[in-house]
mmCIF file with all atom_site columns, C-alpha atoms and ligand atoms in Angstrom:
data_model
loop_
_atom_site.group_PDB
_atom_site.id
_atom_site.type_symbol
_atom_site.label_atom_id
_atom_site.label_alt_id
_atom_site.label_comp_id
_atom_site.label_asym_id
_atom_site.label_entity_id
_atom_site.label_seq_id
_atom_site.pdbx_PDB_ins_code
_atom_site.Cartn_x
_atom_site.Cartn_y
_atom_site.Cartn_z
_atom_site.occupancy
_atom_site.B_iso_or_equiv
_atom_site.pdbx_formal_charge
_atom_site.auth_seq_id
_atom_site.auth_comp_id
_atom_site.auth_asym_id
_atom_site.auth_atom_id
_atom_site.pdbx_PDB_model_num
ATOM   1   C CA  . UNK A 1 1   ? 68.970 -77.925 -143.203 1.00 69.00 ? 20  UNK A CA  1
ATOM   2   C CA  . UNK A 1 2   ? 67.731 -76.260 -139.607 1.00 82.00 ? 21  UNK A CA  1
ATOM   3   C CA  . UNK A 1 3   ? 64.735 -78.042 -138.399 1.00 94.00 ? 22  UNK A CA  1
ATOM   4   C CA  . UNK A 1 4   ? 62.119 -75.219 -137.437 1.00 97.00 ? 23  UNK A CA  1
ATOM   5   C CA  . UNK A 1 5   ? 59.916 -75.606 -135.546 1.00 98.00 ? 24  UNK A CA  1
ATOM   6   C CA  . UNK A 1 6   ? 56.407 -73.028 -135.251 1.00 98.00 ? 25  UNK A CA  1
ATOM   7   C CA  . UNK A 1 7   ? 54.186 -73.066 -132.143 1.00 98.00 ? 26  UNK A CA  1
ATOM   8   C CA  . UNK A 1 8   ? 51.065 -70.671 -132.847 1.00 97.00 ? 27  UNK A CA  1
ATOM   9   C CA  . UNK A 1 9   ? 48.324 -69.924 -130.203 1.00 96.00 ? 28  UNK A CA  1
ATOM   10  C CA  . UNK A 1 10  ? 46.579 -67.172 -128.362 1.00 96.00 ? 29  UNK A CA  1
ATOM   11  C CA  . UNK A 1 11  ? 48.510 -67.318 -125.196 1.00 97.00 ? 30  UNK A CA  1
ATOM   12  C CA  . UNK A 1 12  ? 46.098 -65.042 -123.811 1.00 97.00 ? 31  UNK A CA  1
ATOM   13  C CA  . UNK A 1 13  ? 48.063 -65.507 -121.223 1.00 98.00 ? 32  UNK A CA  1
ATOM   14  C CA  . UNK A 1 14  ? 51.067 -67.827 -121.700 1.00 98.00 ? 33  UNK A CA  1
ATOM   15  C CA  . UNK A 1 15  ? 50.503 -70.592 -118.733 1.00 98.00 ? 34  UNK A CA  1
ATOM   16  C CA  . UNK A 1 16  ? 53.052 -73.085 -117.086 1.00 98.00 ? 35  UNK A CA  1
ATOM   17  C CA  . UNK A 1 17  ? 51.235 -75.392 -119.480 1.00 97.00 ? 36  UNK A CA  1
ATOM   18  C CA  . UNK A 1 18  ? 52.649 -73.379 -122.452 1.00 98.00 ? 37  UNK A CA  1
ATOM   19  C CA  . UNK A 1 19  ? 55.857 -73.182 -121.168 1.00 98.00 ? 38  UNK A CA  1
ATOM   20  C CA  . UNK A 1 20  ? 56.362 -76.555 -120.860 1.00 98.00 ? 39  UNK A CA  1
ATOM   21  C CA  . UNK A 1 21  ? 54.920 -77.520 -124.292 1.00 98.00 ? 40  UNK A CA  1
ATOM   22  C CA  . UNK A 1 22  ? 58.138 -74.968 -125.799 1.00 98.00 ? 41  UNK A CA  1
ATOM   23  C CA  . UNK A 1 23  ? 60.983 -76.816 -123.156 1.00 98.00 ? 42  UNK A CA  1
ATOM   24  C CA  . UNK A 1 24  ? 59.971 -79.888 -124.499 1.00 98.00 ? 43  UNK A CA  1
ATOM   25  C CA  . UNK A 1 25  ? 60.598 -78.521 -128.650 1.00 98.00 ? 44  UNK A CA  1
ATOM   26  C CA  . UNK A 1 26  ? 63.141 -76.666 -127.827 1.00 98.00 ? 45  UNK A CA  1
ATOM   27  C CA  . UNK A 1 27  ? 64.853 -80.039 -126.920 1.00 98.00 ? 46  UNK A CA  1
ATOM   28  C CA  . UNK A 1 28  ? 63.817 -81.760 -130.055 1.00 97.00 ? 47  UNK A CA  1
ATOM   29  C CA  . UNK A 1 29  ? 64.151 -78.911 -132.658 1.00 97.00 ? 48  UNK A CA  1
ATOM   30  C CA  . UNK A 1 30  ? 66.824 -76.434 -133.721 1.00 97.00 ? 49  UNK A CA  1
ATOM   31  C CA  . UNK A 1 31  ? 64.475 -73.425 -133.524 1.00 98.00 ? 50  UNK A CA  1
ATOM   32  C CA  . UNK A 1 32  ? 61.255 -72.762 -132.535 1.00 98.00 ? 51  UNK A CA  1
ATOM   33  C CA  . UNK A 1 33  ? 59.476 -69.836 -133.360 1.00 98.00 ? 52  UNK A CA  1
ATOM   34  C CA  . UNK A 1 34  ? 56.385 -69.275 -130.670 1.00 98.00 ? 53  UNK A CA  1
ATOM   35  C CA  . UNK A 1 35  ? 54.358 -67.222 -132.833 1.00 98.00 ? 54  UNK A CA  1
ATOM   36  C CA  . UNK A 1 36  ? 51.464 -64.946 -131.624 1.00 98.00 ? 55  UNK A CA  1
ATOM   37  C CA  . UNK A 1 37  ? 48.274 -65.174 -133.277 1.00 96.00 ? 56  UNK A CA  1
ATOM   38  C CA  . UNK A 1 38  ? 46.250 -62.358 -133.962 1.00 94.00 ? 57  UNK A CA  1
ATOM   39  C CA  . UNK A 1 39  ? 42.613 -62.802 -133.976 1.00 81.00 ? 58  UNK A CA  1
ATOM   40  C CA  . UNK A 1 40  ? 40.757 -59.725 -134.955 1.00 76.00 ? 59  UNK A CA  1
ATOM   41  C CA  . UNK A 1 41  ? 37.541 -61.623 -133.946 1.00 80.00 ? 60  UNK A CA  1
ATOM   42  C CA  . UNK A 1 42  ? 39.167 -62.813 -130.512 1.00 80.00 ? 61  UNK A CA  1
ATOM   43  C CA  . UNK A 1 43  ? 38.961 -59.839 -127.608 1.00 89.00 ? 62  UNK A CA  1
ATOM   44  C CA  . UNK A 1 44  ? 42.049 -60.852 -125.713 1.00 94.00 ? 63  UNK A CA  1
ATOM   45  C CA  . UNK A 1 45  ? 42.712 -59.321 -122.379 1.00 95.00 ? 64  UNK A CA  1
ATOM   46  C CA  . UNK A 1 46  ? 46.385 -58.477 -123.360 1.00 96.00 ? 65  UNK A CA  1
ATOM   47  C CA  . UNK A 1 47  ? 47.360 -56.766 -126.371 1.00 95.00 ? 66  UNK A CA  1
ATOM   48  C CA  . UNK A 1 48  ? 49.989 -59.091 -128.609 1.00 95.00 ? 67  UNK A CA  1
ATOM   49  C CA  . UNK A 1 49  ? 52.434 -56.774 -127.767 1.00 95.00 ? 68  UNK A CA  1
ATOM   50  C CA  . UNK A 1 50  ? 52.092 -57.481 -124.282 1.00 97.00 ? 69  UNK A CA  1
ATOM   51  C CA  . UNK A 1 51  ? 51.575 -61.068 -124.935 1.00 97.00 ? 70  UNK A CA  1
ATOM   52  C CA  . UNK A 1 52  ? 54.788 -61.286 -127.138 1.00 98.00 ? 71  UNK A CA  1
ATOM   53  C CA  . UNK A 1 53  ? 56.331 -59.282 -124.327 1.00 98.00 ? 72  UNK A CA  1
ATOM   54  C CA  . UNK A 1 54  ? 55.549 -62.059 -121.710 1.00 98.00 ? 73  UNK A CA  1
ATOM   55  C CA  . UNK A 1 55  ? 56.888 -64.666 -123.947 1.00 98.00 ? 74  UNK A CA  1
ATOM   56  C CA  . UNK A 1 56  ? 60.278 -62.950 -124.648 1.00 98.00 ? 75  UNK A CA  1
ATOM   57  C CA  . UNK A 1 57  ? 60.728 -62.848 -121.276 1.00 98.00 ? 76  UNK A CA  1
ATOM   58  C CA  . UNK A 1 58  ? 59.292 -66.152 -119.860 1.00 98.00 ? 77  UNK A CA  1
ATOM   59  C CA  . UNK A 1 59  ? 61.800 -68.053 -122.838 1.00 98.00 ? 78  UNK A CA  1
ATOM   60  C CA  . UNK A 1 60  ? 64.783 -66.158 -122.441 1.00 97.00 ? 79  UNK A CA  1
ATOM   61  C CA  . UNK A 1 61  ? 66.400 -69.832 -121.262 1.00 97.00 ? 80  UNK A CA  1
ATOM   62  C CA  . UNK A 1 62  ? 66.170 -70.854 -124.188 1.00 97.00 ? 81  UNK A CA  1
ATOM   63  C CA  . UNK A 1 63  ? 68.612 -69.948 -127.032 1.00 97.00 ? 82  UNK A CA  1
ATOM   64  C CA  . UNK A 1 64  ? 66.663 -71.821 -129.865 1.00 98.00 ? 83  UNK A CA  1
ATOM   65  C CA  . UNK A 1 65  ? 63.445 -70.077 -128.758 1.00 98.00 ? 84  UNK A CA  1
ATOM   66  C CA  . UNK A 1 66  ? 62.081 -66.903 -130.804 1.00 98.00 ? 85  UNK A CA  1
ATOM   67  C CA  . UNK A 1 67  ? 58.808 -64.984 -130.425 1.00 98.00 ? 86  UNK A CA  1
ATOM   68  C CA  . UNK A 1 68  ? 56.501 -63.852 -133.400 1.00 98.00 ? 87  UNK A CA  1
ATOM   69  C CA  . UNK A 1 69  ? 53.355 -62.718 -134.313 1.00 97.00 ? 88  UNK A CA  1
ATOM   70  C CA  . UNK A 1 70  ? 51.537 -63.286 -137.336 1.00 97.00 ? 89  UNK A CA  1
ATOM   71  C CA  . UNK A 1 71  ? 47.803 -62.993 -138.641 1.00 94.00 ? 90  UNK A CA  1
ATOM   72  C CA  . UNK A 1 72  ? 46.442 -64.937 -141.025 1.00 94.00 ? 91  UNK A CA  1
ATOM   73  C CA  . UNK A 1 73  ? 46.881 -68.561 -142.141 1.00 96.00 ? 92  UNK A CA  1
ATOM   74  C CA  . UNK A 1 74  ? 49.402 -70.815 -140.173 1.00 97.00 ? 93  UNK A CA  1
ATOM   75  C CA  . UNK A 1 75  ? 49.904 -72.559 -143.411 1.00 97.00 ? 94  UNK A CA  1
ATOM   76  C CA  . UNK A 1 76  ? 51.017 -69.461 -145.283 1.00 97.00 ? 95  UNK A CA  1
ATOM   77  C CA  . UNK A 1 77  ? 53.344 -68.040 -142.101 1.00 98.00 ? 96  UNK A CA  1
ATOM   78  C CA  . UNK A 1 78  ? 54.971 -71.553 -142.236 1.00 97.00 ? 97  UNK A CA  1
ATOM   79  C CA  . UNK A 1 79  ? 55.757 -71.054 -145.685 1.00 96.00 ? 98  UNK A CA  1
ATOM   80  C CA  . UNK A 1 80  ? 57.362 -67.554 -144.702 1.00 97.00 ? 99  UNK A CA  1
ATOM   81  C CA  . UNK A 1 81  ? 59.507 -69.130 -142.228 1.00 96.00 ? 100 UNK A CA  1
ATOM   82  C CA  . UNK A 1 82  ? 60.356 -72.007 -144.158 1.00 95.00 ? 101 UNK A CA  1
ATOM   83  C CA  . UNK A 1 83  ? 59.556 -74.235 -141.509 1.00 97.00 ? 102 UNK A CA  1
ATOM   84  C CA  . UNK A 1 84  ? 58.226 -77.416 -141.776 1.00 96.00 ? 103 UNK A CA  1
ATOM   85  C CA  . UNK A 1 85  ? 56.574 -78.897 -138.100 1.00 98.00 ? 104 UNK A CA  1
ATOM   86  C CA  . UNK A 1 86  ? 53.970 -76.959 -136.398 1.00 98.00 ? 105 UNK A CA  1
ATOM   87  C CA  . UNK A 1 87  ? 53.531 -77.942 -132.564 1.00 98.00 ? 106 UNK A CA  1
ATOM   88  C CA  . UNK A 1 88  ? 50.640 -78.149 -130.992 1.00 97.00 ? 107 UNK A CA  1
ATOM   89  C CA  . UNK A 1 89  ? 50.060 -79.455 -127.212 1.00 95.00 ? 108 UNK A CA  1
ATOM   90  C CA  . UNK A 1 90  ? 47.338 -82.110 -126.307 1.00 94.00 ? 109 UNK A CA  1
ATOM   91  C CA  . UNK A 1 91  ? 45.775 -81.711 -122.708 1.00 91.00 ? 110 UNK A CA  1
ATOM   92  C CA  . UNK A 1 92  ? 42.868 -83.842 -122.061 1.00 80.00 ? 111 UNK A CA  1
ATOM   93  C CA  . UNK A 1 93  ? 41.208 -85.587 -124.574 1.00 78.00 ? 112 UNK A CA  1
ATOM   94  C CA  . UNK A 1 94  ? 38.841 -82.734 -125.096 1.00 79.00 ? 113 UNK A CA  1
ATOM   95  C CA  . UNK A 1 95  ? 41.530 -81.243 -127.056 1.00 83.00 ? 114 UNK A CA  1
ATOM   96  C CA  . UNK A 1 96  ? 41.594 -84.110 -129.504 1.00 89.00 ? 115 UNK A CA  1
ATOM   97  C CA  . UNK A 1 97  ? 38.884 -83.693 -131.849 1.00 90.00 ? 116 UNK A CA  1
ATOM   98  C CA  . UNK A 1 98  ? 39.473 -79.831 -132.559 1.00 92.00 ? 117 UNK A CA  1
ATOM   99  C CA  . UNK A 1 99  ? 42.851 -80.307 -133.048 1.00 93.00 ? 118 UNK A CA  1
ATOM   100 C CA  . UNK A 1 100 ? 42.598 -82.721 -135.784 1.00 94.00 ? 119 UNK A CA  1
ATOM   101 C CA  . UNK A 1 101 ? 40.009 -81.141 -137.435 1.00 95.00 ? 120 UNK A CA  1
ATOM   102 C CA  . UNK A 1 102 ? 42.585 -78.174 -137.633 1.00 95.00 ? 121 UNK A CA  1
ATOM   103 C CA  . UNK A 1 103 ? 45.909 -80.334 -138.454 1.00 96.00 ? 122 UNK A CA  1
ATOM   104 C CA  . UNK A 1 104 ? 44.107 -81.796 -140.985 1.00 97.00 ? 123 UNK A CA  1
ATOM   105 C CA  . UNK A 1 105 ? 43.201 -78.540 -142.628 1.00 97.00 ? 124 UNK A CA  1
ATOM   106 C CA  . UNK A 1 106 ? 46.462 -77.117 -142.207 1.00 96.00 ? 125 UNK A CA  1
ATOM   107 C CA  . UNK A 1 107 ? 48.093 -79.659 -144.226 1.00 96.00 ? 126 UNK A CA  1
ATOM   108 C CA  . UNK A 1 108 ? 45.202 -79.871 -147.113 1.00 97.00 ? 127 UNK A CA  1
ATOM   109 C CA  . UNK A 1 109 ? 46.607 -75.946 -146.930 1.00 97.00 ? 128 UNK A CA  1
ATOM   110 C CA  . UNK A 1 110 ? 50.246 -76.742 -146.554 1.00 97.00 ? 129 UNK A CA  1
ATOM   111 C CA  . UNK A 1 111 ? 50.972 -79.992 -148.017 1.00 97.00 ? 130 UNK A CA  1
ATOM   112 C CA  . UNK A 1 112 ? 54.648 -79.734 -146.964 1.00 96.00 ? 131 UNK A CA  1
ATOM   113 C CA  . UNK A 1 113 ? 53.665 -78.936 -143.080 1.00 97.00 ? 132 UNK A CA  1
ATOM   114 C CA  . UNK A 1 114 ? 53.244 -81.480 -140.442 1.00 97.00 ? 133 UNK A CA  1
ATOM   115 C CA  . UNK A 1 115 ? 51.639 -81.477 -136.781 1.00 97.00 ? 134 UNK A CA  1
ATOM   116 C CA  . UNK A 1 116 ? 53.304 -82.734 -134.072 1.00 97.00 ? 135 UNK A CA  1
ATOM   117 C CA  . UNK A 1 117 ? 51.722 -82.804 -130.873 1.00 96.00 ? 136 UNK A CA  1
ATOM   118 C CA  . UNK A 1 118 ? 53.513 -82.794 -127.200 1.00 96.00 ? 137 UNK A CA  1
ATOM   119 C CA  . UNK A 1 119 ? 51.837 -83.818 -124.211 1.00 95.00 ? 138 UNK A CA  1
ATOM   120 C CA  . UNK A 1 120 ? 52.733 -81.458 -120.919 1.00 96.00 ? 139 UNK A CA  1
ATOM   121 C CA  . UNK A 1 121 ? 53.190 -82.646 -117.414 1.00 96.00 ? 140 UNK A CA  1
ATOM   122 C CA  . UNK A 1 122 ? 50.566 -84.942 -115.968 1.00 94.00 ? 141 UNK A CA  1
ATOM   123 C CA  . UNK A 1 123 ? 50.152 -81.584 -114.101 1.00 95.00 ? 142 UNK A CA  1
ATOM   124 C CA  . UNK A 1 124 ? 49.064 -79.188 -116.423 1.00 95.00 ? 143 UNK A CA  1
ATOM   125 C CA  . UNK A 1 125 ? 46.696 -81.269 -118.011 1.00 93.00 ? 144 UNK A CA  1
ATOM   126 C CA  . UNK A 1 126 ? 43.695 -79.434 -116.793 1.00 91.00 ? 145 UNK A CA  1
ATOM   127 C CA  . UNK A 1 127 ? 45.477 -76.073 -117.750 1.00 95.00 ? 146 UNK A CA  1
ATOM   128 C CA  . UNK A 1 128 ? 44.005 -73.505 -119.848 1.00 95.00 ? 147 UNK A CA  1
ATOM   129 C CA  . UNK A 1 129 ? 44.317 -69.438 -120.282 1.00 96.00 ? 148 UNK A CA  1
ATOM   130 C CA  . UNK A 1 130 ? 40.331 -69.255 -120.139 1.00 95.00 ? 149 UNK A CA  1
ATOM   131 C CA  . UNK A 1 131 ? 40.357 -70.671 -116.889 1.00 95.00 ? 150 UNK A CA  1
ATOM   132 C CA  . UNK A 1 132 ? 42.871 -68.215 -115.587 1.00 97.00 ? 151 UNK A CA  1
ATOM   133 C CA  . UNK A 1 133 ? 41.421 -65.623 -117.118 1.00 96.00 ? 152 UNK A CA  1
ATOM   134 C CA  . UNK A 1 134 ? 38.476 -66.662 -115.123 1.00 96.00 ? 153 UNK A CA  1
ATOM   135 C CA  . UNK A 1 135 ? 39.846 -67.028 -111.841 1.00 96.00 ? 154 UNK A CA  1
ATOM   136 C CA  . UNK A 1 136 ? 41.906 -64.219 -112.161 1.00 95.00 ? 155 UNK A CA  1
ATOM   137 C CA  . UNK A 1 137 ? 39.257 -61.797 -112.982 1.00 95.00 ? 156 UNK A CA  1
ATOM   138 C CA  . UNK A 1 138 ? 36.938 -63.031 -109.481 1.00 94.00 ? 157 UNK A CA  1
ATOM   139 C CA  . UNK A 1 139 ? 40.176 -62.132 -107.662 1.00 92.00 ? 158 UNK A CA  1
ATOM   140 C CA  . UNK A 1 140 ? 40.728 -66.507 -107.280 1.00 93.00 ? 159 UNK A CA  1
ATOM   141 C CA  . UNK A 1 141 ? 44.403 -67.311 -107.837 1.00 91.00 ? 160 UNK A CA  1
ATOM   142 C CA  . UNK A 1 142 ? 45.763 -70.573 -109.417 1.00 92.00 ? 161 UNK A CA  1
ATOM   143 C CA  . UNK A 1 143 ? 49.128 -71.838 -107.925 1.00 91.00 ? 162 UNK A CA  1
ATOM   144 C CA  . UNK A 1 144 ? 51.637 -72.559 -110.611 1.00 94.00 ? 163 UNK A CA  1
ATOM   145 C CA  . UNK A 1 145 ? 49.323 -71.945 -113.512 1.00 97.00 ? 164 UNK A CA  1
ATOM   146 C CA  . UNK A 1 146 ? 51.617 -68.849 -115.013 1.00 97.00 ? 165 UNK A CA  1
ATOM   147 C CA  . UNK A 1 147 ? 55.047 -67.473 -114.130 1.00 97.00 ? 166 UNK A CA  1
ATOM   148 C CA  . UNK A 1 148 ? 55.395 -64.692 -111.754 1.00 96.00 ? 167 UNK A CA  1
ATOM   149 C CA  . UNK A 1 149 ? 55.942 -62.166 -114.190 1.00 97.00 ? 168 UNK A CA  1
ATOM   150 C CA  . UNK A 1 150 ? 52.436 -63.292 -115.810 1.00 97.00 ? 169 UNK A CA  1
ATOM   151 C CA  . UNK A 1 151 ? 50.505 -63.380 -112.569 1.00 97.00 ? 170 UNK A CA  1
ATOM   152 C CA  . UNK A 1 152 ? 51.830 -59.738 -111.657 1.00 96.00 ? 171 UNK A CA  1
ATOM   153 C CA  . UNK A 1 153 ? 50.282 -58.392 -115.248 1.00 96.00 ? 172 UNK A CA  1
ATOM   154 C CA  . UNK A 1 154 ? 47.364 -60.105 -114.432 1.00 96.00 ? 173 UNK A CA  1
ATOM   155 C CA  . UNK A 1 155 ? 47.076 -58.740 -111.048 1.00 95.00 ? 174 UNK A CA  1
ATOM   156 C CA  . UNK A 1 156 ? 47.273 -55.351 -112.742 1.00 94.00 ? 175 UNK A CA  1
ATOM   157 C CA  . UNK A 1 157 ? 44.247 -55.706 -114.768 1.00 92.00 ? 176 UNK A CA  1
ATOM   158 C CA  . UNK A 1 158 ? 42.029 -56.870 -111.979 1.00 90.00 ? 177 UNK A CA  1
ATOM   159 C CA  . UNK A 1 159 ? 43.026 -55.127 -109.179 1.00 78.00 ? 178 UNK A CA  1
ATOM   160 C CA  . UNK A 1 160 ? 40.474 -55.159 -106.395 1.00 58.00 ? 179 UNK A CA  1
HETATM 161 P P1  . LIG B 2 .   ? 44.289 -72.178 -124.906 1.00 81.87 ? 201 LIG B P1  1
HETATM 162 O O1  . LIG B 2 .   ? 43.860 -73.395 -125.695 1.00 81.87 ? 201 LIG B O1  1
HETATM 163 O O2  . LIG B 2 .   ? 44.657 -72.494 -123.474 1.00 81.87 ? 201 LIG B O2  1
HETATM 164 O O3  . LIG B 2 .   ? 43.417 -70.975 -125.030 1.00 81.87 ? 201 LIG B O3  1
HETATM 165 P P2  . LIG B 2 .   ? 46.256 -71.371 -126.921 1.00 81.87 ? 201 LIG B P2  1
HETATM 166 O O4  . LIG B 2 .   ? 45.331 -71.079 -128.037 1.00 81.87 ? 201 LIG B O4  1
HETATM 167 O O5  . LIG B 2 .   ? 47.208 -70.307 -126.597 1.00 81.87 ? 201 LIG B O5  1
HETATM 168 O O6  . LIG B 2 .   ? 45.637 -71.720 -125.503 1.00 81.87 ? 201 LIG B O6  1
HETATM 169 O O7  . LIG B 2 .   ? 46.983 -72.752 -127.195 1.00 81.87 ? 201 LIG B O7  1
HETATM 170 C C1  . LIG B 2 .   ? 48.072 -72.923 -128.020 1.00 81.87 ? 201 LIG B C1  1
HETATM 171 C C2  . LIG B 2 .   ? 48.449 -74.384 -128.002 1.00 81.87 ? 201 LIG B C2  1
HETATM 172 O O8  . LIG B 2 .   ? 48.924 -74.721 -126.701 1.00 81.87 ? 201 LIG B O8  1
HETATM 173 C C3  . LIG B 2 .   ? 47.321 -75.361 -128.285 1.00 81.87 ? 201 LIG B C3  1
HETATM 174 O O9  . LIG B 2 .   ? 47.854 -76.458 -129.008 1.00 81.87 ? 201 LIG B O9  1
HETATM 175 C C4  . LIG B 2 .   ? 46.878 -75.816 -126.925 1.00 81.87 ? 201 LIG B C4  1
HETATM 176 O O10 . LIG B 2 .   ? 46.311 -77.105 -126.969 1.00 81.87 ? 201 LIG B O10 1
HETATM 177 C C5  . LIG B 2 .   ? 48.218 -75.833 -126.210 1.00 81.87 ? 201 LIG B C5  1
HETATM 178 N N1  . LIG B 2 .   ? 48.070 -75.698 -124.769 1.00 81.87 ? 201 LIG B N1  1
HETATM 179 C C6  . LIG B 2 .   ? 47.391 -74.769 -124.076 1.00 81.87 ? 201 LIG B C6  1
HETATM 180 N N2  . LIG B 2 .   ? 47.467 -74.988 -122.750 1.00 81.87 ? 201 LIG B N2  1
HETATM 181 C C7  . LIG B 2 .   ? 48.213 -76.122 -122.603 1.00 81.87 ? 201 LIG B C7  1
HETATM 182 C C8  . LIG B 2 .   ? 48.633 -76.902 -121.473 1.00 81.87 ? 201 LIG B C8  1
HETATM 183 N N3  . LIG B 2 .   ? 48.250 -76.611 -120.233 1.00 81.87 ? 201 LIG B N3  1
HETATM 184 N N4  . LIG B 2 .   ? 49.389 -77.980 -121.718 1.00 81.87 ? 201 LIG B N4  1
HETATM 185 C C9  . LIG B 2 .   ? 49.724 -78.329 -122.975 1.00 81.87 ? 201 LIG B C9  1
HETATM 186 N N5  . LIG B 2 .   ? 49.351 -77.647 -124.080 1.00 81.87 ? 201 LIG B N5  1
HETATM 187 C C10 . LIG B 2 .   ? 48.610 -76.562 -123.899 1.00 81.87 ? 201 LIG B C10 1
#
C-alpha cells in the first residue's frame, strides 16, 4: 500500500519555509497531497485558487507532489484520501504548544491518522506568511522568504 502523505495549511502565501517542509516529504513518502485549507472565518489575501495556483507551480519538481483544497475537518479529508500521516512543520518552539493541542485532536478525530512533524532549514525558522504579509504590504521585502513567482503576486497586490 502507497504511503500518503497530507500537508494542510493556509499558505497565505506559500514561503521558502513551506517549500522546504514538502522537499523534505516528498523524500520520505510516496505522495503527498499539499492540501489548501479553506477558512471561511480566515480573510486571506489570495483567493485558494490563486493559492493552489502558486503551489502547482512552485512543486512542479516534484512528481509525488499534488495540490488540493479542502474545507472542513483534516480528519475527515484524510479519510477521503485514504491517507494515513498528516505533516506538519515545527519552526521555533512557539509552534509547539498549538500544534499539539491540534495533533492531539486530530487523532481523538481520526484514530487511524498520525502527525509527523519536519523541521525546515535552520534558516527558515523565523519564517511565517503573516510576517510577509506584513512586510510586503509596507512595501519592505524579505530576501528568500517566497519564490519569485510568489513575490511577483505579491508585488501586484501592493503596488506603490
Ligand atoms: P503559517 O503558520 O505561516 O501561517 P500555514 O498555516 O500555511 O502557515 O502553515 C502550514 C504548516 O506549515 C504548519 O505546520 C506550519 O507550522 C508550517 N510552516 C509554516 N511556515 C513554516 C516554515 N517557515 N518552516 C517550517 N514549517 C512552516
Amino acid at each position: 500500500m502507497k504511503n500518503i502523505a497530507v500537508y494542510p495549511g493556509t499558505f497565505d502565501p506559500v514561503t521558502n519555509g513551506h517549500l522546504d517542509i514538502i522537499r523534505r516529504a516528498a523524500e520520505i513518502f510516496d505522495k503527498v497531497i499539499v492540501a489548501v485549507l479553506i477558512n471561511k472565518n480566515k480573510k486571506p489575501i489570495f483567493t485558494a485558487s490563486q493559492r493552489l495556483d502558486h503551489l502547482k507551480h512552485c512543486t512542479k519538481q516534484f512528481k509525488n507532489v499534488t495540490v488540493d483544497s479542502f474545507d472542513g475537518l483534516l480528519a475527515d479529508y484524510m479519510r477521503i484520501k485514504k491517507a494515513k500521516v498528516a505533516i506538519r512543520g515545527l519552526r521555533a518552539l512557539t509552534d509547539l504548544e498549538y500544534e499539539f493541542i491540534l495533533a492531539n485532536t486530530n487523532s481523538e478525530l481520526n484514530p487511524d491518522m498520525e502527525t509527523v512533524f519536519l523541521m525546515p532549514s535552520a534558516k527558515y525558522t523565523y519564517l511565517t506568511s503573516s510576517m510577509v504579509r506584513e512586510a510586503y504590504a509596507f512595501g519592505g521585502r524579505l530576501k528568500n522568504s517566497v519564490p519569485p513567482y510568489v513575490e511577483k503576486e505579491l508585488l501586484k497586490i501592493y503596488k506603490k
